[in-house]
Coordinates of N, CA and C in Angstrom, one line a residue:
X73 N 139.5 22.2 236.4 CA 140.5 22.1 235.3 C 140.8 20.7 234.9
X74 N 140.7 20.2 233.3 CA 141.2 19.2 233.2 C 142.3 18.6 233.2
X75 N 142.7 17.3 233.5 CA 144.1 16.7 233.7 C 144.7 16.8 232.1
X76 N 145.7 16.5 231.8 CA 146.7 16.3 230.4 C 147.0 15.2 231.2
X77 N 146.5 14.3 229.6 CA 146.9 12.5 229.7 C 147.7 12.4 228.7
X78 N 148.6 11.5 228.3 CA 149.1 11.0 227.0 C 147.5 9.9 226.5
X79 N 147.5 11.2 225.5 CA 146.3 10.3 223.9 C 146.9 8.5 224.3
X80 N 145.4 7.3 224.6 CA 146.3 6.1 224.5 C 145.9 5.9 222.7
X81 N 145.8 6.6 222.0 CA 146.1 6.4 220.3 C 146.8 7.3 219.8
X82 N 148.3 7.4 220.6 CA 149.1 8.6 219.8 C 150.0 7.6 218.7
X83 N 150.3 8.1 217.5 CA 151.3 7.4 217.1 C 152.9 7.7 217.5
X84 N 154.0 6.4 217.3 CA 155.1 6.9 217.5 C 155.8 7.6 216.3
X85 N 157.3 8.1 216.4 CA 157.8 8.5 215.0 C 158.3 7.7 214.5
X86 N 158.6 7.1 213.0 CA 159.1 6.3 212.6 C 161.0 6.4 212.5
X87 N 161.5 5.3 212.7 CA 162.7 5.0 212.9 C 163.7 4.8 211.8
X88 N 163.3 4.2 210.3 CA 163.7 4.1 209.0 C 162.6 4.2 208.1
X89 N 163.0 4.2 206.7 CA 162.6 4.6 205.7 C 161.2 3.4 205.7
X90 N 161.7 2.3 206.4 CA 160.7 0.7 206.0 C 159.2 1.6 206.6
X91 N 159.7 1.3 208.0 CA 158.9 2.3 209.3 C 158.2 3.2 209.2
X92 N 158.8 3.8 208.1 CA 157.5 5.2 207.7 C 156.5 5.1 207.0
X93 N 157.0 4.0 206.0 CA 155.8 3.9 205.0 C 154.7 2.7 205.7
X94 N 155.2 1.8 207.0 CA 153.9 1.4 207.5 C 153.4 2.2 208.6
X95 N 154.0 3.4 208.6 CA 153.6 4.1 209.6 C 152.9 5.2 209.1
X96 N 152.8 5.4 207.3 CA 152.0 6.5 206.7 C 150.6 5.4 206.6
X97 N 150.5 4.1 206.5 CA 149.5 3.2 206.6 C 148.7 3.0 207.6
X98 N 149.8 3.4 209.1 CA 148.8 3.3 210.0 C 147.9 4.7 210.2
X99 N 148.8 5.4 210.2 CA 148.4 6.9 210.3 C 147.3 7.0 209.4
X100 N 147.4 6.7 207.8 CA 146.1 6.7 207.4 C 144.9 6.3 207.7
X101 N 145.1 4.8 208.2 CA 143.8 4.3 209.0 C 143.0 5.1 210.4
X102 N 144.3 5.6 210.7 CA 144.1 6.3 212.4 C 143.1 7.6 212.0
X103 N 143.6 8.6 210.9 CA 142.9 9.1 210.5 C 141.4 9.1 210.0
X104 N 141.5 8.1 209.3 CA 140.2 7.5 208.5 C 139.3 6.9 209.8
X105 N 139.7 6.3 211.1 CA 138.6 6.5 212.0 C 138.5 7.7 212.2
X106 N 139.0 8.3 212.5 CA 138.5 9.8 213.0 C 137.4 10.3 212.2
X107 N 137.5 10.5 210.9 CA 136.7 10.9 210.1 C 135.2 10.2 209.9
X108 N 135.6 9.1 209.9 CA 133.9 8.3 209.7 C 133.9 6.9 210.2
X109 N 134.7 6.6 211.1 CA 134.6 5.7 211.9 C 135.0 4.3 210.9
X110 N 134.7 3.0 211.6 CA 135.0 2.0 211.0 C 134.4 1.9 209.1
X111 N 133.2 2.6 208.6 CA 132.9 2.5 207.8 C 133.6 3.0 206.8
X112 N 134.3 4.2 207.2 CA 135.6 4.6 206.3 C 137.0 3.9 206.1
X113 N 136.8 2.7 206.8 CA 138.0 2.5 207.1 C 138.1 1.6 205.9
X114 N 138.8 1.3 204.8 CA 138.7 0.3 203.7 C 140.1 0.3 203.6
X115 N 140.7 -0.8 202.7 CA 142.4 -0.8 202.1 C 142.2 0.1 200.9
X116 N 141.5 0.2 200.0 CA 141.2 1.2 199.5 C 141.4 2.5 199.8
X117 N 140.5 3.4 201.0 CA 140.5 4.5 201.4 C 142.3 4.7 202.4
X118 N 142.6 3.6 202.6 CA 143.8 3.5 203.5 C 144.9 4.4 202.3
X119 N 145.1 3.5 201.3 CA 146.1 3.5 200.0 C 145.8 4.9 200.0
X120 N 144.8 5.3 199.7 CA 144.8 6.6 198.5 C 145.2 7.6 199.8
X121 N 145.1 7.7 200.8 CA 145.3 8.4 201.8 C 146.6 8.6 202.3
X122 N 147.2 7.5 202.2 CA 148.7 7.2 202.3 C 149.6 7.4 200.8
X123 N 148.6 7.4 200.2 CA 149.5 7.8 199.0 C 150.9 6.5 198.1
X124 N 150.3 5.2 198.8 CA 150.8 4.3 198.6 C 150.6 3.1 196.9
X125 N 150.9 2.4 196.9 CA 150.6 1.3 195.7 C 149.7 0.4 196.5
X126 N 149.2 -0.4 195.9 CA 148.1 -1.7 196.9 C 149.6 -2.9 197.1
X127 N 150.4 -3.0 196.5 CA 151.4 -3.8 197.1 C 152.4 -3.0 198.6
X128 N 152.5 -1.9 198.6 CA 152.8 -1.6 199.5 C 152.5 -2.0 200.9
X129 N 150.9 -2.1 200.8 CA 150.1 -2.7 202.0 C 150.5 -4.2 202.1
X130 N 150.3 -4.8 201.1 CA 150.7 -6.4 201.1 C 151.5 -6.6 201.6
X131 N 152.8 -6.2 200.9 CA 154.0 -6.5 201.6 C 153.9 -6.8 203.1
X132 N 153.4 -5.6 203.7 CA 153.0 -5.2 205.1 C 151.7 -6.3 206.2
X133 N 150.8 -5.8 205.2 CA 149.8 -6.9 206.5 C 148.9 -8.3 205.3
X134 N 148.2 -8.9 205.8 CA 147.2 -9.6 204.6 C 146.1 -9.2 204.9
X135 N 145.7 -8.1 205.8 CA 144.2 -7.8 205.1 C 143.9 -6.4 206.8
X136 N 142.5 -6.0 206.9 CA 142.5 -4.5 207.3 C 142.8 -5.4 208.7
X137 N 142.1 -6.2 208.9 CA 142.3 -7.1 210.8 C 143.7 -6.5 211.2
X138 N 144.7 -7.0 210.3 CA 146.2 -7.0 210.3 C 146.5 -5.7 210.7
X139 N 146.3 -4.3 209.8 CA 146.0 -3.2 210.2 C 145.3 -2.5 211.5
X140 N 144.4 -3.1 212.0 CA 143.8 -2.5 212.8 C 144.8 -3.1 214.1
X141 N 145.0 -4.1 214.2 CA 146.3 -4.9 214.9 C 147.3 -3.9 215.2
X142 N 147.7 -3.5 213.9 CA 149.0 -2.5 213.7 C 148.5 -1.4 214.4
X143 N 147.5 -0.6 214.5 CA 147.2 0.7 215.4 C 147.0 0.6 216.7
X144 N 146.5 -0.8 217.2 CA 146.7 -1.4 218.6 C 148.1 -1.5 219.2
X145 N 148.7 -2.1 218.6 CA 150.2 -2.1 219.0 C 151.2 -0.8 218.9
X146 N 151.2 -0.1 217.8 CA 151.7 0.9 217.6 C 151.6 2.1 218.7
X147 N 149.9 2.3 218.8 CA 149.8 3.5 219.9 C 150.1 3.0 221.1
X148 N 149.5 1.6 221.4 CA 149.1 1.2 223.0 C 151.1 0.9 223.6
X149 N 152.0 0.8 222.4 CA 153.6 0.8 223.0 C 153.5 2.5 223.2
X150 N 153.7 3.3 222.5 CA 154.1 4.8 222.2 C 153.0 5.0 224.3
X151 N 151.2 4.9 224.5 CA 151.3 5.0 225.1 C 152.0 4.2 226.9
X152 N 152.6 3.1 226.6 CA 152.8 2.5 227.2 C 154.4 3.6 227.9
X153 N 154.9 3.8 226.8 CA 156.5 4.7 226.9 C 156.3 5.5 227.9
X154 N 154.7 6.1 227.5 CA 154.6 8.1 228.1 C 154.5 7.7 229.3
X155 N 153.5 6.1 229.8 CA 153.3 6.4 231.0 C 154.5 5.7 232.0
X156 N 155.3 5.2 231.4 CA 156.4 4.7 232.2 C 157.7 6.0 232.7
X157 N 157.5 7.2 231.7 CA 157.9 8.1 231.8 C 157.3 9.1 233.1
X158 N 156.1 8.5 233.1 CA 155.1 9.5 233.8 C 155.2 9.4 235.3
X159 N 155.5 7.6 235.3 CA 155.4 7.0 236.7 C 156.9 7.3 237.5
X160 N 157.9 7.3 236.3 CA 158.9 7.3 236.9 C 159.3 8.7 237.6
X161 N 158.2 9.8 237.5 CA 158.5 11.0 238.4 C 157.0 10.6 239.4
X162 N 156.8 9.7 239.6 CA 155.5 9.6 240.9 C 156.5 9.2 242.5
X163 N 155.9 9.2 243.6 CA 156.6 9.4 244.7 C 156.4 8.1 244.9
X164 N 155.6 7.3 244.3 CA 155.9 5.7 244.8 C 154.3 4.8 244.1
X165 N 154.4 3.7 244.0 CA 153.3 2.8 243.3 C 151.7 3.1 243.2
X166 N 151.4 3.6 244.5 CA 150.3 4.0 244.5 C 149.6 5.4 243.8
X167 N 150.7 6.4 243.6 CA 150.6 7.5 242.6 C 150.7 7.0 241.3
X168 N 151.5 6.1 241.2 CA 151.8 5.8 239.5 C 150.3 4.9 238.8
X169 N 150.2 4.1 240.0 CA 149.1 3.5 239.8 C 147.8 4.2 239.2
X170 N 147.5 5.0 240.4 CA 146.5 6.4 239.8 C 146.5 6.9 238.8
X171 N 148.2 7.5 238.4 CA 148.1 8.3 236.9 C 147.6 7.5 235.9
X172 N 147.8 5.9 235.7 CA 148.0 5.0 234.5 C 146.3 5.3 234.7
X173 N 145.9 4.2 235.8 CA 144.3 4.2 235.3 C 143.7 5.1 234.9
X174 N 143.4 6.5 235.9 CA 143.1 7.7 235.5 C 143.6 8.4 234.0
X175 N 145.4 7.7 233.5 CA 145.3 8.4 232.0 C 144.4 8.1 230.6
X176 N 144.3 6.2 231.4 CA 143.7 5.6 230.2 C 142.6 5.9 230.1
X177 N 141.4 6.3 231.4 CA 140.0 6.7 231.1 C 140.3 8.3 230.1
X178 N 140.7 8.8 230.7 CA 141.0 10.9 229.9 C 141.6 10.4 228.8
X179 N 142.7 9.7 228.8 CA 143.3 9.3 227.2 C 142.3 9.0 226.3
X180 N 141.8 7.7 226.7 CA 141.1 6.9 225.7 C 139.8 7.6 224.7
X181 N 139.3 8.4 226.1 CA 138.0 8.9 225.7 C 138.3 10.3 224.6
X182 N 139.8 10.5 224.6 CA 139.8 11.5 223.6 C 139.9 12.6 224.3
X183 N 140.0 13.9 223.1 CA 140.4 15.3 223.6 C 139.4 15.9 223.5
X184 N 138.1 16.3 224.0 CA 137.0 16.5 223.5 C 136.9 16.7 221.6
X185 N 136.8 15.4 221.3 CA 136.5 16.1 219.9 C 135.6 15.3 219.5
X186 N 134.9 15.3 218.5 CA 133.7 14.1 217.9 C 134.8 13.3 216.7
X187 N 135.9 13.8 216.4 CA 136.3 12.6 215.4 C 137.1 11.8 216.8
X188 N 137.9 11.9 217.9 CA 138.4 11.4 219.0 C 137.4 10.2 219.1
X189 N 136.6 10.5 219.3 CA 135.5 9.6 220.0 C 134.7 8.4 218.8
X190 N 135.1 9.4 217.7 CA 134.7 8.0 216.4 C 135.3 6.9 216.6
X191 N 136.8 7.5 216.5 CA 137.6 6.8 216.2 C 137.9 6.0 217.9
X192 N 137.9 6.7 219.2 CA 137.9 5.4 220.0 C 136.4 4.6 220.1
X193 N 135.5 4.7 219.7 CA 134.1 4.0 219.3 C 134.5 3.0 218.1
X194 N 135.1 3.0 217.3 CA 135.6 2.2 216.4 C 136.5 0.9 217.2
X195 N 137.0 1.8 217.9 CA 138.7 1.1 217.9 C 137.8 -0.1 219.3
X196 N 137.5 0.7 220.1 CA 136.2 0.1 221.0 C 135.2 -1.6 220.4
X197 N 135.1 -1.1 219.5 CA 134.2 -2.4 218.8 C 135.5 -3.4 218.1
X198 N 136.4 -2.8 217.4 CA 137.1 -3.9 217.2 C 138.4 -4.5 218.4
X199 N 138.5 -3.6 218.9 CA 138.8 -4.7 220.5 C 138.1 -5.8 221.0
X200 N 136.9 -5.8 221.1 CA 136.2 -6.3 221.1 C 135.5 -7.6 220.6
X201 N 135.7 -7.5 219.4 CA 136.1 -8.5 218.4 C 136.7 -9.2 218.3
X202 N 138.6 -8.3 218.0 CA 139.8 -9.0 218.4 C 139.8 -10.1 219.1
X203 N 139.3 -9.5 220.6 CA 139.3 -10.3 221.7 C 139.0 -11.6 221.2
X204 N 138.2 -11.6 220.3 CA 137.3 -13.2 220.3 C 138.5 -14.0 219.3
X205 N 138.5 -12.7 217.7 CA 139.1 -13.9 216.5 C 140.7 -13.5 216.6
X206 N 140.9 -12.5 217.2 CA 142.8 -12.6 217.2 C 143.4 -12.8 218.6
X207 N 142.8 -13.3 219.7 CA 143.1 -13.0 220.9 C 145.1 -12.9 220.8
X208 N 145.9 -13.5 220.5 CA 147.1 -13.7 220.4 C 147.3 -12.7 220.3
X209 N 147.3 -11.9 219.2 CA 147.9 -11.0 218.9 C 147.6 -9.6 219.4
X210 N 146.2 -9.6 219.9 CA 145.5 -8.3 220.6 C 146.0 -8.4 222.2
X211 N 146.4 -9.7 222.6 CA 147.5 -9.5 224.4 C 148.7 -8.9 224.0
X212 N 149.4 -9.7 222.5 CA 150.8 -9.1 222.7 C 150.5 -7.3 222.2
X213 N 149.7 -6.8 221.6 CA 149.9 -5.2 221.6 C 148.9 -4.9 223.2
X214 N 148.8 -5.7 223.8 CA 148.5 -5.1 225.4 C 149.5 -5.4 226.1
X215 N 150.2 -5.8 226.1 CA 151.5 -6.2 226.8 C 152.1 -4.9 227.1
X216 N 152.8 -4.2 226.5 CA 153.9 -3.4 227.5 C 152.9 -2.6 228.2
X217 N 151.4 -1.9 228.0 CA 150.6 -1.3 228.8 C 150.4 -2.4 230.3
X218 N 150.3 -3.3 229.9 CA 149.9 -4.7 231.3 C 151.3 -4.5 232.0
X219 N 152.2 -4.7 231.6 CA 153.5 -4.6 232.2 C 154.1 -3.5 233.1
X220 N 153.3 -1.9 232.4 CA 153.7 -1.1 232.9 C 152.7 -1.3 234.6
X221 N 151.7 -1.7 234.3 CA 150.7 -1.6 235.0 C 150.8 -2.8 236.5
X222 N 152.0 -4.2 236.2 CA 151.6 -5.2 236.7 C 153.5 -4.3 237.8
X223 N 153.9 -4.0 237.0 CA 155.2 -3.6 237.5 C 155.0 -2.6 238.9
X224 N 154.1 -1.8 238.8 CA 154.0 -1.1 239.8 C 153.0 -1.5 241.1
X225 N 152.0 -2.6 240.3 CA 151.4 -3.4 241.1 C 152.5 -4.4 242.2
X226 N 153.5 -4.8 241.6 CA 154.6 -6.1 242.2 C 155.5 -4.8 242.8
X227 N 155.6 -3.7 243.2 CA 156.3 -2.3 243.6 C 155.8 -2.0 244.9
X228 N 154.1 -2.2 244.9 CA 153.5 -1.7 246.0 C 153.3 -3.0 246.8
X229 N 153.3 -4.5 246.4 CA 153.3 -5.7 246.8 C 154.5 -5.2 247.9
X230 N 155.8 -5.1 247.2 CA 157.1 -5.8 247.6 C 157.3 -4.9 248.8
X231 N 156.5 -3.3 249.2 CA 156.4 -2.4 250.2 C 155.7 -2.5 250.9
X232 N 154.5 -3.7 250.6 CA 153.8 -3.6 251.7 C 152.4 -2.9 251.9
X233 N 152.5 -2.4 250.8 CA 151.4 -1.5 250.2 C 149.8 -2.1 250.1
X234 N 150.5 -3.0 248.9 CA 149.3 -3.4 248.5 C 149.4 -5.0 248.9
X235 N 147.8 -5.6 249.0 CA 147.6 -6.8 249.3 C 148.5 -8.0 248.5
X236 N 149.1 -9.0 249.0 CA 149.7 -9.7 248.2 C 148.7 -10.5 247.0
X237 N 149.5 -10.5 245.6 CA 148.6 -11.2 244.6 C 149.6 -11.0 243.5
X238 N 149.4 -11.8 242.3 CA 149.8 -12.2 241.6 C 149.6 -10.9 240.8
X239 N 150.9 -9.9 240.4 CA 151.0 -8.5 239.6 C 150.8 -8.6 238.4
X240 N 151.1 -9.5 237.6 CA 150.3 -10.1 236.2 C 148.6 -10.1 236.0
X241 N 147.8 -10.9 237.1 CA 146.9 -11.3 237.1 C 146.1 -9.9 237.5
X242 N 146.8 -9.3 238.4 CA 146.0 -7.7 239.4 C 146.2 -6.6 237.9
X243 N 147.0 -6.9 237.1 CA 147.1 -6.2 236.4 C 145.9 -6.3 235.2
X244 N 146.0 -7.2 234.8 CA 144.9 -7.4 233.8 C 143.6 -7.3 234.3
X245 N 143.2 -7.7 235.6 CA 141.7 -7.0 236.6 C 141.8 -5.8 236.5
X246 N 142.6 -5.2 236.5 CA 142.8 -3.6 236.8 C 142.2 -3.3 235.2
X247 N 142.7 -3.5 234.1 CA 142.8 -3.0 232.7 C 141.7 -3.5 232.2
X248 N 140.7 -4.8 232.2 CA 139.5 -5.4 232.0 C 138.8 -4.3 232.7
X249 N 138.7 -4.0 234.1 CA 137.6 -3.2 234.3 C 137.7 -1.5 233.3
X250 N 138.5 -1.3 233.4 CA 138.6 0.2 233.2 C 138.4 -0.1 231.7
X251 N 139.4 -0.7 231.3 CA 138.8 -0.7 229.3 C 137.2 -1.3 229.1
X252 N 136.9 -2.1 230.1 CA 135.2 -2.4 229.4 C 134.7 -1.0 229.9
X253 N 134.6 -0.6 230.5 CA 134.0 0.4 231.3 C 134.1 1.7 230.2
X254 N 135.4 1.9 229.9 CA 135.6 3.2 228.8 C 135.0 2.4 227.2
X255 N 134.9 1.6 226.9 CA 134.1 1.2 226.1 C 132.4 1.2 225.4
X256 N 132.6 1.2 226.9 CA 131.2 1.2 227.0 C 130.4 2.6 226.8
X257 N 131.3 3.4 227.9 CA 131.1 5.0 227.2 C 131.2 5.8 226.1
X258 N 132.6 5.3 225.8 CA 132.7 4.9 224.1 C 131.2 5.2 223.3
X259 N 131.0 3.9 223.3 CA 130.0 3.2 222.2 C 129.0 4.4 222.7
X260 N 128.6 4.9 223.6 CA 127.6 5.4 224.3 C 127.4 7.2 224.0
X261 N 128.7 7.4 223.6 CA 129.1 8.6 223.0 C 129.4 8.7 222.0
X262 N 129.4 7.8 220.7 CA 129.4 8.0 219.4 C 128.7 9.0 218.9
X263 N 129.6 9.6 217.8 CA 128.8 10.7 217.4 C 128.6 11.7 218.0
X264 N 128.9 12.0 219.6 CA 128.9 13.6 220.2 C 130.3 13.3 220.7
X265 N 130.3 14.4 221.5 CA 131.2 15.2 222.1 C 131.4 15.0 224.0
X266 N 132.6 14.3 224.4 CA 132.0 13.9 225.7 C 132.4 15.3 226.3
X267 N 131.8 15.1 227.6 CA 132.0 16.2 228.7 C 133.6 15.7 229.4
X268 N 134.5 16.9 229.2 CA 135.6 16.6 230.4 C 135.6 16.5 231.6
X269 N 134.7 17.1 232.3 CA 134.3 16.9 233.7 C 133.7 15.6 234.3
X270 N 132.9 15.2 233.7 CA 132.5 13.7 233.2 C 133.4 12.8 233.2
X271 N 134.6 12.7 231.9 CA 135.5 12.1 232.2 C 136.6 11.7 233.2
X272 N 136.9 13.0 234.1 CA 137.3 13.1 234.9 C 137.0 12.8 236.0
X273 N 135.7 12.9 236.4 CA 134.8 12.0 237.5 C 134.5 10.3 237.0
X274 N 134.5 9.8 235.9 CA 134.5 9.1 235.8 C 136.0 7.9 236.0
X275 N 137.0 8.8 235.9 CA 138.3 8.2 236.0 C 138.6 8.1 237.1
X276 N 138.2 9.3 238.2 CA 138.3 9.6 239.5 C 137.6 8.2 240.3
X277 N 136.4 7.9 240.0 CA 135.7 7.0 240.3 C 136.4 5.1 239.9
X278 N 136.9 4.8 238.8 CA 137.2 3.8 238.9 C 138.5 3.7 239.7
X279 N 139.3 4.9 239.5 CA 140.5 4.4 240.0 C 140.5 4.4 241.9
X280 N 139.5 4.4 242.3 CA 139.0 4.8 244.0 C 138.6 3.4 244.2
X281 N 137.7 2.5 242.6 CA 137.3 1.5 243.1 C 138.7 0.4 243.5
X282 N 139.6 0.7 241.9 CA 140.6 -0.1 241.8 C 141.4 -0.1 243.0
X283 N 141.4 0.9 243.9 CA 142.4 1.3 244.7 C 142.4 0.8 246.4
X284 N 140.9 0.2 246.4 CA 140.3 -0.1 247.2 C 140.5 -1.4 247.6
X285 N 140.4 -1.8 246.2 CA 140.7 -3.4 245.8 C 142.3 -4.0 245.7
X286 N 142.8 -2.4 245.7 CA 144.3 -3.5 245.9 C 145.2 -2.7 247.3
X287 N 144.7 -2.1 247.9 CA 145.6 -2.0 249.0 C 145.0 -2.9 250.4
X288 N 146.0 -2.2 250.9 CA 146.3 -3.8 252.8 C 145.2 -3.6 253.5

């Protein structure tokens, strides 16, 4: 049977009138991977899909980078929420620990669908990218996921659990491995349909590695 992870590209709900309309922008883009991957993704195809004016978008970002930014940060907070919610019914760090890694591999990779997997094959390449020409702003939408992650790492430190190290730094080893890793599969699964059981052994597996690596 497979696990239920929180999607790490769910959107959140919007909070005011401003909020919605860049959140009918992100949503369109979010969509528009799904459907044809980064090649659909245009300001163009964004507008007509959102049902917006081309100043609408302006106001908002200066160009799709800015956008794609916005669906990084948008989902990767909304997932960051579920899993702080998630951990906070775990029986202590090294469970919480488990669920995060294990959610992001089941999350990431999608709900078996082939638009899921476009669109994290898309989102996959331009992380990727990011990394190089926005680095700034692709850490701060990884940030509250690192935090969730570095918090429970400095939890199992302060018990004794895990090997002393710097929770910031164990944190981001922890999220490098597993995001290149689902990336990779990603790219590798474009265009089909992954196997859940697969995913599930695959998640099972990194988080045995990670787990190995941080306890006494």
């Amino acid at each position: 049977m497979v696990k239920s992870f929180p999607s790490l590209f769910t959107l959140p709900a919007p909070a005011d009138k401003e909020q919605d309309r860049t959140r009918l922008l992100i949503r369109a883009a979010y969509d528009l991977l799904d459907e044809s991957g980064l090649e659909g993704l245009t300001i163009r195809a964004v507008l007509a899909r959102a049902g917006l004016a081309r100043r609408a978008f302006y106001e908002r970002f200066q160009g799709k980078d800015d956008l794609v930014l916005a669906v990084f940060d948008s989902s990767l907070r909304a997932a960051a929420l579920q899993f702080r919610e998630m951990t906070a019914r775990c029986k202590g760090p090294l469970e919480a620990l488990e669920i995060v890694v294990t959610g992001i591999v089941v999350g990431q990779l999608g709900q078996d669908r082939m638009g899921a997997n476009r669109r994290g094959a898309a989102l996959s390449r331009e992380h990727l990218r990011l990394a190089q020409t926005r680095p700034a702003e692709l850490n701060s939408a990884l940030e509250p996921l690192l935090d969730v992650i570095a918090g429970q790492v400095a939890e199992g430190v302060g018990q004794g659990l895990f090997r002393s190290a710097d929770p910031q730094l164990q944190a981001r080893l922890i999220y490098n491995l597993v995001s290149t890793t689902v990336h990779t599969v990603l790219l590798a699964e474009e265009g089909g349909a992954a196997d859940p059981a697969e995913r599930e052994g695959l998640a099972d597996d990194l988080w045995e590695f990670c787990r190995r690596a941080i306890i006494v």
